Short mmCIF file of C-alpha atoms in Angstrom, two decimals:
data_model
loop_
_atom_site.label_atom_id
_atom_site.label_comp_id
_atom_site.label_asym_id
_atom_site.label_seq_id
_atom_site.Cartn_x
_atom_site.Cartn_y
_atom_site.Cartn_z
CA UNK A 1 134.58 160.88 93.80
CA UNK A 2 134.64 163.08 96.74
CA UNK A 3 132.05 162.06 99.44
CA UNK A 4 129.96 164.24 98.96
CA UNK A 5 127.88 165.53 102.17
CA UNK A 6 124.62 164.57 102.21
CA UNK A 7 120.90 165.74 104.63
CA UNK A 8 118.83 162.40 105.10
CA UNK A 9 114.87 163.12 106.47
CA UNK A 10 112.97 160.15 107.59
CA UNK A 11 109.42 160.24 108.38
CA UNK A 12 107.94 160.49 111.54
CA UNK A 13 106.92 157.25 111.67
CA UNK A 14 110.37 155.80 111.49
CA UNK A 15 111.53 158.95 113.79
CA UNK A 16 109.56 157.05 116.52
CA UNK A 17 111.73 154.62 117.83
CA UNK A 18 115.20 157.50 116.42
CA UNK A 19 113.84 158.88 119.87
CA UNK A 20 112.04 161.86 117.37
CA UNK A 21 115.45 162.48 115.59
CA UNK A 22 113.84 162.77 111.41
CA UNK A 23 117.68 164.09 110.69
CA UNK A 24 120.46 163.37 109.77
CA UNK A 25 124.06 164.96 108.08
CA UNK A 26 125.89 161.62 106.60
CA UNK A 27 128.59 161.17 103.50
CA UNK A 28 129.29 159.04 100.88
CA UNK A 29 130.17 158.73 97.17
CA UNK A 30 127.40 156.89 96.53
CA UNK A 31 123.74 155.98 98.41
CA UNK A 32 125.02 152.85 99.52
CA UNK A 33 127.88 154.81 101.65
CA UNK A 34 126.00 157.52 102.82
CA UNK A 35 123.09 154.55 104.45
CA UNK A 36 126.10 152.91 106.10
CA UNK A 37 126.93 156.43 107.25
CA UNK A 38 123.13 156.99 108.61
CA UNK A 39 123.21 153.18 109.79
CA UNK A 40 127.17 153.77 112.00
CA UNK A 41 124.71 157.43 113.30
CA UNK A 42 121.93 155.20 114.03
CA UNK A 43 122.06 151.23 113.66
CA UNK A 44 118.31 150.80 115.06
CA UNK A 45 117.40 151.86 111.13
CA UNK A 46 118.68 149.00 109.17
CA UNK A 47 116.36 146.33 109.52
CA UNK A 48 113.70 149.08 109.08
CA UNK A 49 115.11 150.64 105.62
CA UNK A 50 117.06 147.00 104.03
CA UNK A 51 115.92 144.14 103.95
CA UNK A 52 117.65 140.43 104.39
CA UNK A 53 119.22 140.66 100.88
CA UNK A 54 120.33 144.29 101.72
CA UNK A 55 118.39 146.47 99.42
CA UNK A 56 115.79 148.70 99.72
CA UNK A 57 112.69 147.72 101.47
CA UNK A 58 110.26 147.10 98.94
CA UNK A 59 106.77 149.51 100.21
CA UNK A 60 110.58 151.60 101.21
CA UNK A 61 110.38 155.38 98.84
CA UNK A 62 113.90 156.71 98.68
CA UNK A 63 114.15 160.13 97.18
CA UNK A 64 117.39 161.65 96.29
CA UNK A 65 116.91 164.97 96.16
CA UNK A 66 113.04 165.42 93.72
CA UNK A 67 114.39 161.83 92.30
CA UNK A 68 113.09 158.26 92.49
CA UNK A 69 116.21 156.63 93.82
CA UNK A 70 114.92 153.60 91.77
CA UNK A 71 115.02 155.53 88.46
CA UNK A 72 118.58 156.77 89.13
CA UNK A 73 120.08 152.84 90.00
CA UNK A 74 119.53 152.78 92.96
CA UNK A 75 121.98 152.46 95.99
CA UNK A 76 124.97 152.23 93.64
CA UNK A 77 124.11 155.67 92.85
CA UNK A 78 126.35 158.27 92.41
CA UNK A 79 125.82 161.46 94.23
CA UNK A 80 127.64 164.00 91.93
CA UNK A 81 126.59 166.94 93.84
CA UNK A 82 125.19 168.21 97.38
CA UNK A 83 121.54 167.24 97.75
CA UNK A 84 118.82 165.59 100.50
CA UNK A 85 117.78 161.83 100.41
CA UNK A 86 114.43 161.79 101.85
CA UNK A 87 113.09 157.87 103.33
CA UNK A 88 109.09 157.76 103.33
CA UNK A 89 106.37 155.33 103.09
CA UNK A 90 105.31 154.70 99.75
CA UNK A 91 101.68 154.46 99.07
CA UNK A 92 102.00 150.47 97.96
CA UNK A 93 102.77 150.32 101.37
CA UNK A 94 99.01 150.27 102.09
CA UNK B 1 100.03 145.84 143.54
CA UNK B 2 98.46 146.58 140.65
CA UNK B 3 97.97 145.24 136.97
CA UNK B 4 99.51 146.16 134.07
CA UNK B 5 98.26 145.20 130.45
CA UNK B 6 100.28 145.48 127.62
CA UNK B 7 97.64 146.05 124.30
CA UNK B 8 99.41 145.49 121.13
CA UNK B 9 96.91 147.19 118.38
CA UNK B 10 97.46 147.93 114.44
CA UNK B 11 98.61 151.63 115.19
CA UNK B 12 100.85 151.28 118.88
CA UNK B 13 101.21 150.22 122.12
CA UNK B 14 98.47 151.52 124.53
CA UNK B 15 99.38 150.83 128.58
CA UNK B 16 96.43 150.26 130.46
CA UNK B 17 96.09 149.99 134.50
CA UNK B 18 94.66 149.42 137.71
CA UNK B 19 95.28 148.88 140.85
CA UNK B 20 94.45 145.58 142.60
CA UNK B 21 90.64 146.10 143.02
CA UNK B 22 90.69 145.97 138.62
CA UNK B 23 88.15 148.04 138.80
CA UNK B 24 89.02 151.34 137.61
CA UNK B 25 91.73 151.58 134.92
CA UNK B 26 93.70 154.76 132.50
CA UNK B 27 94.61 154.49 129.52
CA UNK B 28 98.06 155.20 128.12
CA UNK B 29 99.20 155.60 124.54
CA UNK B 30 99.58 155.01 122.40
CA UNK B 31 103.46 154.17 122.15
CA UNK B 32 105.00 153.54 118.55
CA UNK B 33 102.39 155.58 117.12
CA UNK B 34 101.72 154.10 113.81
CA UNK B 35 103.76 150.70 114.50
CA UNK B 36 101.90 147.53 115.03
CA UNK B 37 102.60 146.20 118.22
CA UNK B 38 103.09 142.28 118.22
CA UNK B 39 103.88 140.37 121.34
CA UNK B 40 105.39 141.61 124.82
CA UNK B 41 106.92 140.59 127.70
CA UNK B 42 108.92 140.77 130.67
CA UNK B 43 111.98 139.13 132.10
CA UNK B 44 112.93 137.81 135.93
CA UNK B 45 114.52 141.25 136.42
CA UNK B 46 111.17 143.09 135.64
CA UNK B 47 112.59 144.75 132.32
CA UNK B 48 110.03 145.12 129.62
CA UNK B 49 110.02 143.56 125.84
CA UNK B 50 107.86 145.03 123.17
CA UNK B 51 107.92 143.60 119.27
CA UNK B 52 106.98 145.93 116.94
CA UNK B 53 106.71 145.01 113.28
CA UNK B 54 105.58 147.52 110.12
CA UNK B 55 104.66 146.51 106.14
CA UNK B 56 106.32 149.02 105.20
CA UNK B 57 109.29 149.11 107.42
CA UNK B 58 109.30 145.63 109.19
CA UNK B 59 109.78 144.54 112.43
CA UNK B 60 112.02 144.94 115.78
CA UNK B 61 111.66 144.07 119.08
CA UNK B 62 112.58 147.11 121.97
CA UNK B 63 113.28 147.09 125.77
CA UNK B 64 112.31 148.76 128.72
CA UNK B 65 113.47 149.12 132.41
CA UNK B 66 110.66 152.46 132.45
CA UNK B 67 107.72 151.13 130.16
CA UNK B 68 108.54 155.36 128.78
CA UNK B 69 111.56 154.97 127.20
CA UNK B 70 112.74 152.19 124.55
CA UNK B 71 115.58 150.99 123.04
CA UNK B 72 115.89 149.08 120.12
CA UNK B 73 117.46 145.85 120.13
CA UNK B 74 119.90 145.92 117.09
CA UNK B 75 121.02 142.30 116.71
CA UNK B 76 117.66 141.06 116.61
CA UNK B 77 116.59 137.71 115.04
CA UNK B 78 117.33 138.24 111.67
CA UNK B 79 117.52 135.60 108.33
CA UNK B 80 120.84 135.36 106.81
CA UNK B 81 120.24 136.11 103.12
CA UNK B 82 121.40 133.06 101.25
CA UNK B 83 117.76 131.73 103.95
CA UNK B 84 115.98 132.94 101.38
CA UNK B 85 113.42 133.71 104.25
CA UNK B 86 111.63 137.07 104.86
CA UNK B 87 111.30 137.96 108.61
CA UNK B 88 107.49 139.34 108.65
CA UNK B 89 106.91 139.46 112.51
CA UNK B 90 107.89 139.10 115.33
CA UNK B 91 105.12 136.78 117.49
CA UNK B 92 105.63 136.25 120.47
CA UNK B 93 108.86 136.78 123.24
CA UNK B 94 109.39 134.42 126.21
CA UNK B 95 112.57 136.07 127.96
CA UNK B 96 111.40 134.45 131.98
CA UNK B 97 114.43 131.54 132.19
CA UNK B 98 117.90 131.68 130.79
CA UNK B 99 117.70 131.63 127.56
CA UNK B 100 115.20 133.62 126.06
CA UNK B 101 113.22 132.19 122.80
CA UNK B 102 111.31 134.65 119.92
CA UNK B 103 108.58 132.48 117.45
CA UNK B 104 108.62 134.95 113.84
CA UNK B 105 106.94 134.82 111.17
CA UNK B 106 108.18 133.19 108.08
CA UNK B 107 107.91 130.31 110.82
CA UNK B 108 111.41 130.54 112.43
CA UNK B 109 112.34 130.13 116.10
CA UNK B 110 115.35 132.24 117.43
CA UNK B 111 117.27 131.85 120.58
CA UNK B 112 119.38 134.79 122.78
CA UNK B 113 122.39 133.66 125.83
CA UNK B 114 122.27 136.71 126.16
CA UNK B 115 119.13 138.45 127.54
CA UNK B 116 118.05 140.29 124.31
CA UNK B 117 121.76 141.55 123.97
CA UNK B 118 121.71 139.12 120.61
CA UNK B 119 119.52 136.74 119.16
CA UNK B 120 120.45 133.47 116.50
CA UNK B 121 118.33 131.31 115.05
CA UNK B 122 117.39 128.24 116.07
CA UNK B 123 118.42 124.96 113.04
CA UNK B 124 116.91 121.96 115.04
CA UNK B 125 113.55 123.56 114.35
CA UNK B 126 113.57 126.29 111.69
CA UNK B 127 115.58 123.49 109.57
CA UNK B 128 113.76 120.73 110.12
CA UNK B 129 113.67 117.59 107.70
CA UNK B 130 109.57 118.41 107.06
CA UNK B 131 110.49 122.27 106.15
CA UNK B 132 109.74 121.22 102.82
CA UNK B 133 106.08 120.37 103.59
CA UNK B 134 105.11 124.01 105.16
CA UNK B 135 102.59 126.26 104.12
CA UNK B 136 101.12 128.48 105.91
CA UNK B 137 97.89 129.66 107.60
CA UNK B 138 95.13 132.70 106.83
CA UNK B 139 97.52 134.68 108.92
CA UNK B 140 100.63 133.43 107.88
CA UNK B 141 103.54 131.09 108.52
CA UNK B 142 104.31 132.03 111.59
CA UNK B 143 105.96 129.80 114.71
CA UNK B 144 103.82 131.61 116.85
CA UNK B 145 103.39 129.99 120.21
CA UNK B 146 105.61 128.77 123.25
CA UNK B 147 105.68 126.45 126.19
CA UNK B 148 108.35 125.51 128.96
CA UNK B 149 109.37 122.12 131.08
CA UNK B 150 108.77 124.10 134.27
CA UNK B 151 110.69 120.80 135.78
CA UNK B 152 113.15 119.91 133.11
CA UNK B 153 114.94 123.24 130.61
CA UNK B 154 115.61 120.78 128.33
CA UNK B 155 111.60 119.91 126.70
CA UNK B 156 109.96 122.91 125.49
CA UNK B 157 107.29 123.26 122.90
CA UNK B 158 106.76 124.91 120.00
CA UNK B 159 103.64 125.90 118.18
CA UNK B 160 103.73 126.39 114.53
CA UNK B 161 100.59 127.46 111.64
CA UNK B 162 99.71 125.49 110.12
CA UNK B 163 101.93 123.14 110.76
CA UNK B 164 101.56 121.46 114.24
CA UNK B 165 103.16 121.49 117.32
CA UNK B 166 106.12 120.41 117.30
CA UNK B 167 108.68 119.26 120.90
CA UNK B 168 111.63 119.11 122.00
CA UNK B 169 113.63 116.88 125.04
CA UNK B 170 117.25 118.45 124.20
CA UNK B 171 117.55 122.06 124.99
CA UNK B 172 115.92 123.22 121.78
CA UNK B 173 118.67 120.82 119.47
CA UNK B 174 115.95 118.55 117.93
CA UNK B 175 112.54 118.81 117.63
CA UNK B 176 109.56 116.58 117.00
CA UNK B 177 106.49 116.67 115.34
CA UNK B 178 103.87 116.15 118.40
CA UNK B 179 100.16 116.12 116.71
CA UNK B 180 98.83 112.46 116.73
CA UNK B 181 95.00 112.36 117.67
CA UNK B 182 94.76 116.16 116.53
CA UNK B 183 92.99 116.25 112.94
CA UNK B 184 94.80 117.49 109.92
CA UNK B 185 93.75 120.32 108.10
CA UNK B 186 96.95 119.98 104.70
CA UNK B 187 97.52 116.87 104.49
CA UNK B 188 101.11 116.06 102.86
CA UNK B 189 101.38 113.18 100.63
CA UNK B 190 104.72 112.16 102.12
CA UNK B 191 104.51 114.06 105.50
CA UNK B 192 101.98 112.60 107.71
CA UNK B 193 103.99 114.34 110.87
CA UNK B 194 102.64 118.15 109.33
CA UNK B 195 99.72 120.06 108.48
CA UNK B 196 98.29 120.61 111.58
CA UNK B 197 97.11 124.28 112.55
CA UNK B 198 97.86 124.94 116.41
CA UNK B 199 95.84 127.65 117.00
CA UNK B 200 97.45 128.49 120.38
CA UNK B 201 97.92 126.26 123.80
CA UNK B 202 97.61 126.73 127.78
CA UNK B 203 99.03 124.55 130.15
CA UNK B 204 99.24 123.33 133.44
CA UNK B 205 101.13 124.76 136.21
CA UNK B 206 101.92 121.84 137.99
CA UNK B 207 101.92 119.49 135.19
CA UNK B 208 103.33 120.73 132.53
CA UNK B 209 102.35 117.64 130.86
CA UNK B 210 99.02 118.45 130.97
CA UNK B 211 98.43 120.80 127.63
CA UNK B 212 95.01 122.45 125.85
CA UNK B 213 95.16 123.56 121.89
CA UNK B 214 93.01 125.35 120.36
CA UNK B 215 93.16 124.47 117.32
CA UNK B 216 91.72 125.18 113.72
CA UNK B 217 89.74 122.09 113.54
CA UNK B 218 88.13 121.65 117.92
CA UNK B 219 89.79 122.09 121.45
CA UNK B 220 92.19 118.77 122.19
CA UNK B 221 93.86 118.34 125.42
CA UNK B 222 96.94 116.34 125.52
CA UNK B 223 98.00 114.12 129.20
CA UNK B 224 101.42 113.20 128.13
CA UNK B 225 102.89 116.40 126.61
CA UNK B 226 101.94 116.29 123.23
CA UNK B 227 102.63 112.58 121.96
CA UNK B 228 98.33 111.74 122.40
CA UNK B 229 95.89 114.32 122.05
CA UNK B 230 92.11 114.28 122.39
CA UNK B 231 89.26 116.43 121.35
CA UNK B 232 87.31 118.36 124.05
CA UNK B 233 84.28 119.73 122.38
CA UNK B 234 81.34 119.30 124.55
CA UNK B 235 79.35 122.40 125.05
CA UNK B 236 81.47 124.91 122.64
CA UNK B 237 79.10 126.10 119.42
CA UNK B 238 82.32 125.74 116.77
CA UNK B 239 85.51 124.13 116.64
CA UNK B 240 86.98 127.45 115.97
CA UNK B 241 89.19 129.75 117.36
CA UNK B 242 92.26 131.36 118.61
CA UNK B 243 93.19 132.05 122.24
CA UNK B 244 92.65 130.03 124.96
CA UNK B 245 94.10 130.83 128.77
CA UNK B 246 94.04 128.92 132.16
CA UNK B 247 93.29 130.45 135.60
CA UNK B 248 96.71 128.66 137.59
CA UNK B 249 94.61 128.94 140.77
CA UNK B 250 91.30 127.16 139.99
CA UNK B 251 92.68 125.44 136.00
CA UNK B 252 89.49 126.49 134.85
CA UNK B 253 90.10 127.41 131.15
CA UNK B 254 88.78 130.34 128.56
CA UNK B 255 88.40 130.95 124.74
CA UNK B 256 86.82 132.34 122.76
CA UNK B 257 84.62 130.68 119.80
CA UNK B 258 84.40 131.49 116.09
CA UNK B 259 81.86 130.59 113.62
CA UNK B 260 85.04 129.46 111.09
CA UNK B 261 87.45 128.67 109.49
CA UNK B 262 85.25 130.14 106.31
CA UNK B 263 83.62 132.71 108.25
CA UNK B 264 85.01 133.66 112.04
CA UNK B 265 82.29 135.44 112.81
CA UNK B 266 81.30 135.52 116.66
CA UNK B 267 78.60 132.76 116.81
CA UNK B 268 75.11 133.85 116.42
CA UNK B 269 76.58 137.85 116.59
CA UNK B 270 77.40 137.23 120.22
CA UNK B 271 80.81 138.56 122.53
CA UNK B 272 80.99 135.20 124.25
CA UNK B 273 83.27 134.40 126.21
CA UNK B 274 83.27 130.08 126.76
CA UNK B 275 85.07 128.44 130.60
CA UNK B 276 85.30 125.38 131.35
CA UNK B 277 85.98 124.00 134.89
CA UNK B 278 86.18 121.03 134.80
CA UNK B 279 89.60 120.61 132.46
CA UNK B 280 87.94 120.98 129.18
CA UNK B 281 85.53 117.69 129.47
CA UNK B 282 82.08 121.03 129.14
CA UNK B 283 82.34 124.01 128.21
CA UNK B 284 79.48 127.32 128.78
CA UNK B 285 79.10 130.71 128.15
CA UNK B 286 80.03 133.26 130.03
CA UNK B 287 77.98 136.73 128.94
CA UNK B 288 76.77 138.54 131.76
CA UNK B 289 78.52 141.81 131.07
CA UNK B 290 79.33 141.72 127.77
CA UNK B 291 77.16 142.66 124.23
CA UNK B 292 74.52 140.53 123.77
CA UNK B 293 73.32 140.85 120.30
CA UNK B 294 75.06 142.02 117.07
CA UNK B 295 78.84 141.98 118.65
CA UNK B 296 80.63 141.06 115.12
CA UNK B 297 84.22 141.16 116.57
CA UNK B 298 86.84 138.87 116.33
CA UNK B 299 89.07 137.98 119.07
CA UNK B 300 92.71 136.89 117.57
CA UNK B 301 95.49 134.46 118.75
CA UNK B 302 97.47 136.53 121.52
CA UNK B 303 94.48 139.22 122.25
CA UNK B 304 93.08 137.29 125.97
CA UNK B 305 95.44 137.23 128.92
CA UNK B 306 95.19 136.48 132.46
CA UNK B 307 96.50 137.77 135.91
CA UNK B 308 98.16 136.18 138.44
CA UNK B 309 95.31 137.33 141.20
CA UNK B 310 92.99 135.19 142.92
CA UNK B 311 90.30 135.09 141.73
CA UNK B 312 91.51 136.53 138.35
CA UNK B 313 90.85 138.79 136.25
CA UNK B 314 90.53 137.90 131.75
CA UNK B 315 91.42 140.62 129.61
CA UNK B 316 90.62 140.30 126.04
CA UNK B 317 90.94 142.92 123.05
CA UNK B 318 88.52 142.88 119.77
CA UNK B 319 89.55 143.34 116.19
CA UNK B 320 87.10 146.13 116.45
CA UNK B 321 89.57 148.05 119.29
CA UNK B 322 87.58 147.42 122.11
CA UNK B 323 88.36 145.57 125.25
CA UNK B 324 86.73 143.70 127.93
CA UNK B 325 87.46 142.30 131.52
CA UNK B 326 86.29 140.07 134.64
CA UNK B 327 87.59 140.50 138.25
CA UNK B 328 85.82 137.14 138.90
CA UNK B 329 87.08 135.29 137.32
CA UNK B 330 84.28 135.39 134.62
CA UNK B 331 81.35 135.89 136.52
CA UNK B 332 80.74 139.45 134.97
CA UNK B 333 82.50 141.39 132.82
CA UNK B 334 82.89 144.85 131.79
CA UNK B 335 84.49 147.06 128.77
CA UNK B 336 86.81 149.94 128.77
CA UNK B 337 85.54 153.26 127.02
CA UNK B 338 87.88 153.46 124.98
CA UNK B 339 87.79 152.52 121.01
CA UNK B 340 91.47 151.44 120.00
CA UNK B 341 92.58 150.36 115.62
CA UNK B 342 92.89 146.31 115.66
CA UNK B 343 93.93 144.75 118.62
CA UNK B 344 96.80 142.17 117.94
CA UNK B 345 98.19 141.29 121.91
CA UNK B 346 97.11 141.25 124.93
CA UNK B 347 99.75 140.97 127.72
CA UNK B 348 99.00 141.66 131.05
CA UNK B 349 101.45 141.36 133.95
CA UNK B 350 101.26 142.13 138.50
CA UNK B 351 102.64 145.35 139.28
CA UNK B 352 104.16 147.58 142.63
CA UNK B 353 103.23 150.51 141.45
CA UNK B 354 100.27 150.81 138.99
#
């Protein structure tokens, strides 16, 4: 599977710890690898997106295009073409 | 010279500044807009540390030399995957000695030996023999309070809710519960040395063995570093409250009793700080300038602090987002006009450029 170039967009609250930056370009053949690329660029984001088990935090919502990552199979979901990933806070988080 | 107050709220930090007169204030914020700010500290070099948390995005520690530009500590406190614990909040930062310590929820203590760049768990406490019996209080199971012995760097205390006070004599290798004389709140059938709900501690700067404790079920004092505690309730309107602070110049004590533990509201709807001028033997209400009635906000564990001036200033923030202060040891009180989010922590620092 060739590596996909993905645009990642993070929420305004998360951008408070990235100096205001909200958009990143990352590469990887699945979401986990794309996130690893993101954490290389912005190490401070890892602890806010993944939990102690390296799973997406319970109340963090990840959209791949318009699809919820949970319905695509989680972090190992393959990326089949150019897309955007958006990281938001779920309504369940309060 | 002047005073800086870092007010940590449920939605960010506010920096409150005044000159030494402490009667005219500026308020700057919110910093970390949208994040809980749960505690703050400063090290000997003047660098500030600040802890954020979020129910969605989790906690982190940040550092800054100018209070404007903050850098997150990437290798912060973290439970390993196989430990099976979640790190929910940073409760205290102790950065005024060579080794830094931080206490967290879910209860744990972490140490940094490289001025805060990386943090490692303290297994002597985190994996204590009594760990299986530890249970949370209403605010979670958290290591929230920390004291050092100014005469012996190997000697420290850590308060954990609802577990009790622990003391180490060997630089944190081993820890012993030190709660004799305190009323147990959650008795454990097999582990009689835990089940105590310490809320906050204050320490005599001249004799580190003299410590006062606001507990879930009373006010206490020890003269022997926690080997034995005595009840000191005379004059207090309730046994419940969160903060206790000490003026290092007069050794007067200040607390904010609440009608609890069921209700956790100010007693009789009055906003009153209680002061002891005799080491805790007796307590008296202070309210001159504070709301006298129809007052129903609380003051949380970390939300009262004292400056190093003489006469001292005392500052507290409420769950309704108001900040109140005195600049004359509590004789007269004032309120800032700002209404902030729910206040979680108030930390006061002397500064040269306020």
